Coordinates of C-alpha atoms in Angstrom, one line a residue:
Chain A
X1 CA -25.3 -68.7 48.5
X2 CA -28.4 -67.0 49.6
X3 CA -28.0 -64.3 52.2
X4 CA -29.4 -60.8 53.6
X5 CA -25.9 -59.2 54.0
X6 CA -24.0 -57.3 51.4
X7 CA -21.2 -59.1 49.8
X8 CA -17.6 -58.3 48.6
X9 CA -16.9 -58.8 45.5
X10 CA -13.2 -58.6 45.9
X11 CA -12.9 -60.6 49.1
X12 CA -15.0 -63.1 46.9
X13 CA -12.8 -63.0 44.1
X14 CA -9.4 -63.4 46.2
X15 CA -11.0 -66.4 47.7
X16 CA -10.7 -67.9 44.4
X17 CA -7.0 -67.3 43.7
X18 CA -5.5 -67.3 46.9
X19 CA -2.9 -70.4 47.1
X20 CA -3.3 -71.0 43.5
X21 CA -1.6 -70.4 40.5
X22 CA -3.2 -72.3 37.5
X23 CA -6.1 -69.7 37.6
X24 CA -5.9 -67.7 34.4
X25 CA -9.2 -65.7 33.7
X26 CA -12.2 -64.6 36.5
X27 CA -15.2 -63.4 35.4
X28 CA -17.7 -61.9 37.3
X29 CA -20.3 -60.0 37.3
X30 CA -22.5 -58.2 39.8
X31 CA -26.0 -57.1 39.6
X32 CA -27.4 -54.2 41.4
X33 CA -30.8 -52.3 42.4
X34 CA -31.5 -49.1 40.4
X35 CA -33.3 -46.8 40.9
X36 CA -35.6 -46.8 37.5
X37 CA -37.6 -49.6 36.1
X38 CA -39.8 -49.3 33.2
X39 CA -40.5 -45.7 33.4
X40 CA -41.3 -45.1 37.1
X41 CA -38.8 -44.3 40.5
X42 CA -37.5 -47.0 42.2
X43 CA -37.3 -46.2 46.2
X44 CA -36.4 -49.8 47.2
X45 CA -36.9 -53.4 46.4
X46 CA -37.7 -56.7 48.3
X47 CA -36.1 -60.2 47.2
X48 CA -39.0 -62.9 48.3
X49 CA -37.4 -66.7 47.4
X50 CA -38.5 -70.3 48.1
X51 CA -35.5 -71.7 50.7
X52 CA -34.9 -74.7 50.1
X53 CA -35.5 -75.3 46.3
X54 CA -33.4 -71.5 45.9
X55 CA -30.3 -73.8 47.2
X56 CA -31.1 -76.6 44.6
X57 CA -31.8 -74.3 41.5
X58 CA -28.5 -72.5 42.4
X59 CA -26.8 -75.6 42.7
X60 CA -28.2 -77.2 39.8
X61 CA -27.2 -74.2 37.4
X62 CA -23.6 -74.3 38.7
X63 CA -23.7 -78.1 38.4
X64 CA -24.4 -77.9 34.9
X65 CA -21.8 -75.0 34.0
X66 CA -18.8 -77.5 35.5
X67 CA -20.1 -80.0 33.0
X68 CA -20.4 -77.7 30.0
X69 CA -16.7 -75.7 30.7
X70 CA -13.6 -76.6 32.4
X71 CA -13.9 -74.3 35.5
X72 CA -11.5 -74.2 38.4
X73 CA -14.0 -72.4 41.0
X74 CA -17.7 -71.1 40.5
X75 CA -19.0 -68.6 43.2
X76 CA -23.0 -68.0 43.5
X77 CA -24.2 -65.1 46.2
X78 CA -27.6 -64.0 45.7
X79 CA -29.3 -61.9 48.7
X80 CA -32.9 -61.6 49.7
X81 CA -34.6 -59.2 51.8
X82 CA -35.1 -55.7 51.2
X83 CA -32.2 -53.4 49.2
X84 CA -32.3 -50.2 48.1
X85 CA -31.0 -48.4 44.6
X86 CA -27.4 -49.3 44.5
X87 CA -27.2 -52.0 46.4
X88 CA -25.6 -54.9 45.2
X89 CA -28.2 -57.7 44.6
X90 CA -26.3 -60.7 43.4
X91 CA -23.0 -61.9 42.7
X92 CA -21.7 -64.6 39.7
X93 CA -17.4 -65.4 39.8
X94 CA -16.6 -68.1 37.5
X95 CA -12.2 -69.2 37.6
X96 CA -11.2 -71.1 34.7
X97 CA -7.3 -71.4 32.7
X98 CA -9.1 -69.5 30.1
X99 CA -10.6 -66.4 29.4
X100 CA -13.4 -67.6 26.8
X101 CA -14.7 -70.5 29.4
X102 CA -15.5 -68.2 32.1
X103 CA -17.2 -65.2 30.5
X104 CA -19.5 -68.4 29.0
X105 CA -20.3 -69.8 32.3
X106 CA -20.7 -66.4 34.3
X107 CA -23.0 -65.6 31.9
X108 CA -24.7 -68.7 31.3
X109 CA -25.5 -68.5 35.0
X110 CA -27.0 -65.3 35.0
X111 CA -29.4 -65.4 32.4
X112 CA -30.5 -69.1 33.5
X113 CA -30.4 -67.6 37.1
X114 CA -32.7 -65.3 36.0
X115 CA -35.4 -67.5 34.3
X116 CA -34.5 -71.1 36.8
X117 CA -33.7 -69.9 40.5
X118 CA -36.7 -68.8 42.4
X119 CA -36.5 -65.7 43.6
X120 CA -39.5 -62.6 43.1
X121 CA -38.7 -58.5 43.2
X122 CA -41.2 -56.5 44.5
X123 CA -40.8 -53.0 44.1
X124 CA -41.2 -49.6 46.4
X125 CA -42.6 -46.8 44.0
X126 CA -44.6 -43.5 44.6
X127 CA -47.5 -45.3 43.0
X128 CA -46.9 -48.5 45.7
X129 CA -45.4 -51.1 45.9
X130 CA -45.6 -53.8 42.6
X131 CA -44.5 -57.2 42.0
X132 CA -42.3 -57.1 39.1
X133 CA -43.1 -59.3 35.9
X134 CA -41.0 -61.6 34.6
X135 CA -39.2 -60.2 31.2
X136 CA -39.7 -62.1 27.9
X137 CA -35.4 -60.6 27.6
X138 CA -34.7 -62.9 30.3
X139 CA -36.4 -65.7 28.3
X140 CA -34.6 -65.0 25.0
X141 CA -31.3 -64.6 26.8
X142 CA -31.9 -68.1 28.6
X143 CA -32.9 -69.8 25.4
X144 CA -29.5 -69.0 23.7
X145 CA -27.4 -72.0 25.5
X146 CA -30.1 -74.4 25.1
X147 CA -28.7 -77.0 22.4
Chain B
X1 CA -52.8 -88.8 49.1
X2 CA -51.8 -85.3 50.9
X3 CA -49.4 -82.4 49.7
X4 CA -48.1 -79.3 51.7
X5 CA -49.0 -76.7 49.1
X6 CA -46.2 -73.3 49.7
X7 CA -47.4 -70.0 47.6
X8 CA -45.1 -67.2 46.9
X9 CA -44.7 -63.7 45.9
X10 CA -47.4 -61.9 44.0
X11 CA -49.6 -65.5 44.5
X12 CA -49.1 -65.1 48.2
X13 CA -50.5 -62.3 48.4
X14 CA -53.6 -63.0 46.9
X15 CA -54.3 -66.0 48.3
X16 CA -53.6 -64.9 51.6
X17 CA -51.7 -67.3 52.8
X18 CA -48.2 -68.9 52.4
X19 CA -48.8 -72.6 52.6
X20 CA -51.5 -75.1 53.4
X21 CA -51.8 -79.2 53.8
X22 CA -54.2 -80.4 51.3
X23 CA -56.1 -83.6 50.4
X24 CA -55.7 -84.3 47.0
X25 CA -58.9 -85.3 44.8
X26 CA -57.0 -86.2 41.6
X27 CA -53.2 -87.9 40.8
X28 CA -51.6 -85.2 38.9
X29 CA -50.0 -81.4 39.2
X30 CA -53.2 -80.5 36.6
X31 CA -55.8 -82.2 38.8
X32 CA -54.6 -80.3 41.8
X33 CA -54.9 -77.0 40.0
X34 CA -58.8 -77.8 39.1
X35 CA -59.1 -78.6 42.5
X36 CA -58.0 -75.0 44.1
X37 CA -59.5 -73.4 41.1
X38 CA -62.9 -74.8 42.0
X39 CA -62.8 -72.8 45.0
X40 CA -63.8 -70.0 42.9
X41 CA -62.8 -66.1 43.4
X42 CA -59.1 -65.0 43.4
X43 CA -58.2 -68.7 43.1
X44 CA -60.1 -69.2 39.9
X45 CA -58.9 -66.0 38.8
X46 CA -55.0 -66.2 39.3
X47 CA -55.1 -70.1 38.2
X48 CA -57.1 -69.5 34.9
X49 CA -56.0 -71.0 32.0
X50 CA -54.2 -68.3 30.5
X51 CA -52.5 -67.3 33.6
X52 CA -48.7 -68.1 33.6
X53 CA -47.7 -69.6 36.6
X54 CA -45.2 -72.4 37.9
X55 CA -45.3 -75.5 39.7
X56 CA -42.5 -77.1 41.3
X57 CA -43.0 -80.5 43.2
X58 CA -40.5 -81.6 45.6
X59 CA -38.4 -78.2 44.4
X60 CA -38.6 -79.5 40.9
X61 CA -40.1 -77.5 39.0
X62 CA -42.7 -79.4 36.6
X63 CA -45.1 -79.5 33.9
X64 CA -48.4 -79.6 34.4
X65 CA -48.9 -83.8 33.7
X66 CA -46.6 -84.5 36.4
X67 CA -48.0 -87.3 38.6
X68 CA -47.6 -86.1 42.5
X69 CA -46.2 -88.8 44.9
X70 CA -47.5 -88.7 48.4
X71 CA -46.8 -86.1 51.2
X72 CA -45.4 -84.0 47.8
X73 CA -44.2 -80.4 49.0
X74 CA -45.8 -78.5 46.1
X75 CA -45.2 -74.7 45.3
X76 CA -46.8 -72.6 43.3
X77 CA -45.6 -69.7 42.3
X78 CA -45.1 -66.5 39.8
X79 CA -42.2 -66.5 36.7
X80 CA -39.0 -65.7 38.8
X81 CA -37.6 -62.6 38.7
X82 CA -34.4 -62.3 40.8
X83 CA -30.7 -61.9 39.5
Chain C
X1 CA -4.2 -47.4 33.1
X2 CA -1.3 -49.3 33.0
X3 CA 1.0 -49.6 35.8
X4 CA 3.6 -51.6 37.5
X5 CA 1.3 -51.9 41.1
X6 CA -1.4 -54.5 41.4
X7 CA -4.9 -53.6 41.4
X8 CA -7.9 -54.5 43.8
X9 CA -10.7 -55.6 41.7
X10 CA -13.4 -54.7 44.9
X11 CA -12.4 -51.0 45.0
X12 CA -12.5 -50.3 41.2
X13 CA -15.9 -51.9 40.9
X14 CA -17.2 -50.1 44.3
X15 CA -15.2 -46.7 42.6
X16 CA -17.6 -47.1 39.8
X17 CA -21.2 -48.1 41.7
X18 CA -20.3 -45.2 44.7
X19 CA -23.0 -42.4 44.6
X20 CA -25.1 -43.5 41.7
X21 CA -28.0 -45.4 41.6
X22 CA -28.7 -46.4 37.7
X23 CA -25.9 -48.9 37.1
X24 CA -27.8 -52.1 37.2
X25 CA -24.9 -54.3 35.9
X26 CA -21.0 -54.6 36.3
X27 CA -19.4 -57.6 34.4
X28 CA -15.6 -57.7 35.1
X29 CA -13.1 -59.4 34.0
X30 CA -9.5 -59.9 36.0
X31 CA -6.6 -61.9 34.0
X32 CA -3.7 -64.0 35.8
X33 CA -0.3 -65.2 35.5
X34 CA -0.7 -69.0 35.3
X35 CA 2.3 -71.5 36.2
X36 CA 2.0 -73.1 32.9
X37 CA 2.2 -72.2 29.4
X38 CA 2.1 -74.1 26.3
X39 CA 3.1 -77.7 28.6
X40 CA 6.2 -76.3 29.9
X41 CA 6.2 -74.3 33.6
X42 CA 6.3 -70.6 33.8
X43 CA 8.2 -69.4 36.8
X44 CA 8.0 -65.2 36.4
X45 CA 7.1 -63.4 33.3
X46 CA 8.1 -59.9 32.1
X47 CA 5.8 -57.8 30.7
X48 CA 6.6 -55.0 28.6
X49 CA 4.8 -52.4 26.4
X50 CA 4.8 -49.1 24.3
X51 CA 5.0 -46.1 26.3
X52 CA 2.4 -44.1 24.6
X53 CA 0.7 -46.0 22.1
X54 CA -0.5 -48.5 24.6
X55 CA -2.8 -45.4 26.6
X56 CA -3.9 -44.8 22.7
X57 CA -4.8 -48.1 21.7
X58 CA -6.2 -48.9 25.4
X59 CA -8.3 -45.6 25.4
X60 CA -9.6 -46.7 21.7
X61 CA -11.1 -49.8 22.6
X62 CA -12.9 -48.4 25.7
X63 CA -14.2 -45.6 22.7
X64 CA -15.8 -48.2 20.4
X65 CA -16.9 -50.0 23.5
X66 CA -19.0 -47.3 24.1
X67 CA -20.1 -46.5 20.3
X68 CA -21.5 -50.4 19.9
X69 CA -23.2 -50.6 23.5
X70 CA -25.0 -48.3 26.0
X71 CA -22.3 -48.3 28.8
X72 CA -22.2 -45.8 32.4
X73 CA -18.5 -46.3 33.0
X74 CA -15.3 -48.5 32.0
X75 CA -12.4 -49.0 33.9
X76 CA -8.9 -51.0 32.6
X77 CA -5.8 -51.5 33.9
X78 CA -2.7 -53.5 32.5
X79 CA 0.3 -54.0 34.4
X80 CA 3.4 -53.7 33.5
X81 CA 7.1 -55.3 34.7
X82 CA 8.0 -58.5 36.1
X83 CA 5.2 -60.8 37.9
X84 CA 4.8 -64.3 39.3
X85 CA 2.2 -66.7 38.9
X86 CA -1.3 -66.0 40.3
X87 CA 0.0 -62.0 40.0
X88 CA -3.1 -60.5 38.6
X89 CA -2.2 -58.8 35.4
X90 CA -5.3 -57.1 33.6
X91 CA -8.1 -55.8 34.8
X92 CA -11.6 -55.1 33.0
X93 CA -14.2 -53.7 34.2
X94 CA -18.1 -52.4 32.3
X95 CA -21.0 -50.6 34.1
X96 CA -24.5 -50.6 32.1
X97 CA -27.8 -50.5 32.9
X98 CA -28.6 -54.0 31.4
X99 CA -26.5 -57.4 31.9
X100 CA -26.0 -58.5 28.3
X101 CA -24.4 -54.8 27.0
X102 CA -22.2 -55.0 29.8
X103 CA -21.1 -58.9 29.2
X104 CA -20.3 -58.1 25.5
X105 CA -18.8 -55.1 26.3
X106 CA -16.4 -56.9 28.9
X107 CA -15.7 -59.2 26.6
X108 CA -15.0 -57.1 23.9
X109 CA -12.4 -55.2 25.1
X110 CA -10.5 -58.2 26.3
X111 CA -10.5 -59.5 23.0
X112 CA -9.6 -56.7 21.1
X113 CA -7.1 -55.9 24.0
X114 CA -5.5 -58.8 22.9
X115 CA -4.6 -58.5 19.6
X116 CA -5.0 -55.0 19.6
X117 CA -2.7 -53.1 22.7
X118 CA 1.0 -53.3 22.2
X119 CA 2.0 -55.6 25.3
X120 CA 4.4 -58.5 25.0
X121 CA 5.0 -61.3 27.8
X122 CA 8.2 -62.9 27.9
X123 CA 8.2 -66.3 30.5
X124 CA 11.1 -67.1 32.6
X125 CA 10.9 -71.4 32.5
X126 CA 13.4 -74.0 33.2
X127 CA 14.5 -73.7 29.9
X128 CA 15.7 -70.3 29.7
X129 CA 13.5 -67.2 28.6
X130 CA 10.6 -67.2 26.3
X131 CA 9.1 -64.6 24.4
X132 CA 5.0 -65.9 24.2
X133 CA 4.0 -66.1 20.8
X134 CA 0.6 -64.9 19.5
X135 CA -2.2 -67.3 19.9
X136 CA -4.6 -67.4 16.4
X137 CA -7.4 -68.2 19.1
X138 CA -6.8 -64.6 20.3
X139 CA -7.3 -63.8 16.4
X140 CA -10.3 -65.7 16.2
X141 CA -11.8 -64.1 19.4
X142 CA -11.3 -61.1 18.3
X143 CA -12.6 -61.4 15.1
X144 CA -16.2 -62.0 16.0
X145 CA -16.8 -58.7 16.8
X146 CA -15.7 -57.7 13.4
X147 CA -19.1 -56.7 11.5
Chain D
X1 CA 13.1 -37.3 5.5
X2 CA 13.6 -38.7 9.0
X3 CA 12.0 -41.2 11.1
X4 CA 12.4 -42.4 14.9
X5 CA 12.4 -45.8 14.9
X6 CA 11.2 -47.9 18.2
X7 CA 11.9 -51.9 18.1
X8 CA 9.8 -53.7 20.9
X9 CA 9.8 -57.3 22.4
X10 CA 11.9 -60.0 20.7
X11 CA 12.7 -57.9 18.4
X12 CA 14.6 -54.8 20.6
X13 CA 16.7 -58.1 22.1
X14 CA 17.7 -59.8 18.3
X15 CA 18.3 -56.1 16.3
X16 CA 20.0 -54.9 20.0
X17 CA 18.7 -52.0 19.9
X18 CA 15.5 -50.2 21.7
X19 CA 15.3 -47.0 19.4
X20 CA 17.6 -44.9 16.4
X21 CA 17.0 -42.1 14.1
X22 CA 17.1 -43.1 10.3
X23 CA 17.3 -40.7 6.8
X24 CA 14.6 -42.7 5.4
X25 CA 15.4 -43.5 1.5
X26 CA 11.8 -44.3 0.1
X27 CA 8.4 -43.2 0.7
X28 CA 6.5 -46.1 2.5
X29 CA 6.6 -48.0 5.4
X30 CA 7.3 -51.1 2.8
X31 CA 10.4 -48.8 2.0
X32 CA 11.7 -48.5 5.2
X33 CA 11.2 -52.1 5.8
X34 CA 13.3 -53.0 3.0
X35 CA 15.9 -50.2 3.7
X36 CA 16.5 -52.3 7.0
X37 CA 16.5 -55.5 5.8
X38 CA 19.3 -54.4 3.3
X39 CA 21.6 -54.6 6.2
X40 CA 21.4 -58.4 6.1
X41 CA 22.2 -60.3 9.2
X42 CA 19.5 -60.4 11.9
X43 CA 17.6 -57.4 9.7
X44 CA 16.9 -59.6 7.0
X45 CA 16.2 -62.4 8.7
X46 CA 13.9 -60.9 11.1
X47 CA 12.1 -58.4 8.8
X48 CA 11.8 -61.3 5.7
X49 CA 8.6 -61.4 4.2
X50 CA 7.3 -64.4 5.5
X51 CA 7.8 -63.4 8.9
X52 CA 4.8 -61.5 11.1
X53 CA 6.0 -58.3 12.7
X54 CA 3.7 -55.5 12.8
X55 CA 4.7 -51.6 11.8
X56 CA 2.8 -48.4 14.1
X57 CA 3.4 -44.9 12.6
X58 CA 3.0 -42.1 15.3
X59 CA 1.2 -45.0 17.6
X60 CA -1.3 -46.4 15.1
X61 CA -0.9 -49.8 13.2
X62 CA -0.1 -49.4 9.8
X63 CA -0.2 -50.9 6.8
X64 CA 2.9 -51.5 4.1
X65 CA 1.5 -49.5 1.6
X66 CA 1.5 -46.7 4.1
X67 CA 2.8 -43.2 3.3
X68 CA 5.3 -42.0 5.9
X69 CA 5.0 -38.2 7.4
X70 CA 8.1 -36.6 7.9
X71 CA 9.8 -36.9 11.4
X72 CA 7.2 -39.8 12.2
X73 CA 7.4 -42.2 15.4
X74 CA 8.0 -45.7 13.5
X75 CA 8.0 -48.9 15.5
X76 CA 8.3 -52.3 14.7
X77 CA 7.4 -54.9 16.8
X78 CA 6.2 -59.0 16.9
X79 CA 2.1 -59.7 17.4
X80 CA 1.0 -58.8 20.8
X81 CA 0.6 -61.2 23.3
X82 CA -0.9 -58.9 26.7
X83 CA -3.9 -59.5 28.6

C-alpha cells in the first residue's frame, strides 16, 4: 500500500478482473506530481509519512468504503520518497457490479485520503524547498460524504 | 506515566528531532502540549494556540481532551497533505 | 474510438501522462461484461452500433466535457462485436489538473454515454437471445448533469 | 422527397431489414413514422405510440415534430443500452 517504486496502473487493474466475471465497472484514478503549484515551478517533491499509522488510516478508509458500497475489490497504492513532475504519486481502483458504486468509493477515498492518511509534500522550487499547506479544497471535498 | 513522542514533516524540522521518550506531567493530549510548549522558543511558537496541528495517540488521531494511557506512542504532526 | 480489439487501460493512461508534466489527475473508468444480467446468466453478448453517428455522438460528449470542466486530454473507446464475460467493453479516461474536474468529468461521459451513443447489447443466456432493455437508472444518472 | 432509412438493434431483426430508400409522403419525422406504421404487421406494432424507439436525422436525435431535409439519413432504433 505504501511504497517507493512506481506502480502500474494496468497491471493493478487486471489484478482485479483476472478469473472473474461478475466485475462490471472499475474506477480509478491516479494522481500525479506537476510541475506548478500555486504560482511557482515545481522541480521535484518528497512524500514524508508516519509508517505504521499510514497502514491503519489506509486501511481504515477502505474499511469504511466496503461498508458504505457493495465493492468487489478496493486497491490503495500510495508512494513516498522523492518524485519528480510527472510521476505518478498515488493510485485508487475501486471493482464493484456497478458503475455508480465505484466512482463513489474511488472518490470517497481520495478526498478522505487526502484530509485522513498521513502523509506531508515538501516541494523542490527555485526559491527552496517548502512544506506544502494543507488546502481548505481538500477539507470541503472531504466534508461532502460526511452524513 | 511515559509516551514516545514521533514529530513529522514541517514540525520535524523545527523541532529538530524526530521522536523523543518523555515523562508526562499531566493525564491528557492538552496537558502534554503545555508541557512542550513550556519549553519556550520554536516549541512555544509552532504549538501556540492558534497553530493547526494534529495529534494522533496510538495512530489515532485525537482531540485535544483525549486521556493518554501509559507508554502511549504519540505523534504530532502538520495537516496531511499527500494523495 | 470504437473498435472490435480490446484496449489496455495502462497504455492509454501512460499515452496521455507521457512527456507532460501539468496533469495532476487521471480518473478512469473501464466497463465489463458481467455473467449476469437482470437474475438470469449471460454467456456472450453482441454489441452493435451506428456506423457514423456513434464517432458523432462519442466526439460530442468529450466536447461538452470540456466546455463544463477544465480538462488536458480525454480518451474513449467502445468496443464493438461479440464478447464474453469479464471482456472489457468501454473505456474512459479524463486528465485535469485537479482531482474533482476530472472525477465529474469521468463520470459524466459515462453517463451521458449511456443514454446518449447509439450502442445496443444483445445477451446470449440459456434462454435464447436477449436484446438488453434500457435501464431508467441510466436515465436518472444521466439526468443530474442536466442544469 | 427521399429519405434513407437505417433500423438498428431489435428493431433491424423484427422489421428484417438493416436499411431501404423511401418517397417520403409527409413533411416530418411524425410523418414518416406514421407512413411506416401504415403497413401494419410488425410496423404498427413496433412503431405504435406507446412504444419507445428513438428517430436520428443525418446522425442527430430528433424529435417528432422535426422537419425532414431532403435525401436525409433517417434511422430508427430502441433506447441505447452501451457502456
Amino acid at each position: 500500500m505504501v511504497q517507493t517504486e512506481a506502480f502500474d496502473l494496468g497491471a493493478e487493474v487486471d489484478a482485479m478482473r483476472q478469473g472473474r466475471t461478475d466485475i462490471g465497472a472499475i474506477a480509478s484514478f491516479v494522481g500525479l506530481a506537476r510541475d506548478m503549484n500555486e504560482g511557482s515551478g515545481v522541480q521535484a517533491m518528497t512524500l514524508e509519512h508516519y509508517p505504521g499509522m499510514t497502514e491503519k488510516a489506509l486501511a481504515a478508509l477502505v474499511d469504511e468504503a466496503n461498508t458504505r458500497w457493495a465493492l468487489l475489490d478496493v486497491t490503495v497504492i500510495h508512494r513516498v520518497g522523492r518524485l519528480l513532475p510527472g510521476d505518478p504519486i498515488v493510485l485508487v481502483a475501486v471493482a464493484s457490479s456497478h458503475r455508480g458504486e465505484a466512482f463513489a468509493a474511488c472518490e470517497f477515498i481520495m478526498d478522505a485520503l487526502k484530509t485522513r492518511a498521513p502523509f506531508w509534500k515538501k516541494e523542490e522550487t527555485p526559491k527552496g524547498e517548502r512544506w506544502v499547506d494543507a488546502r481548505s479544497s481538500d477539507d470541503t471535498a472531504a466534508a461532502r460524504w460526511d452524513k | 506515566m511515559k509516551a514516545h513522542m514521533l514529530y513529522f514533516a514541517r514540525l520535524r524540522e523545527r523541532f529538530g528531532m524526530a521522536d523523543e521518550h518523555l515523562e508526562l506531567a499531566g493525564t491528557t493530549a492538552a496537558d502534554l502540549v503545555e508541557q512542550l510548549r513550556a519549553r519556550g522558543g520554536i516549541w512555544a511558537e509552532e504549538l501556540a494556540a492558534g497553530r493547526t496541528f494534529r495529534v494522533a495517540v496510538n495512530q489515532d488521531i485525537v482531540t485535544l481532551d483525549a486521556v493518554l494511557p501509559d507508554n502511549a506512542e504519540v505523534a504530532i504532526f502538520p495537516p496531511v497533505t499527500g494523495g
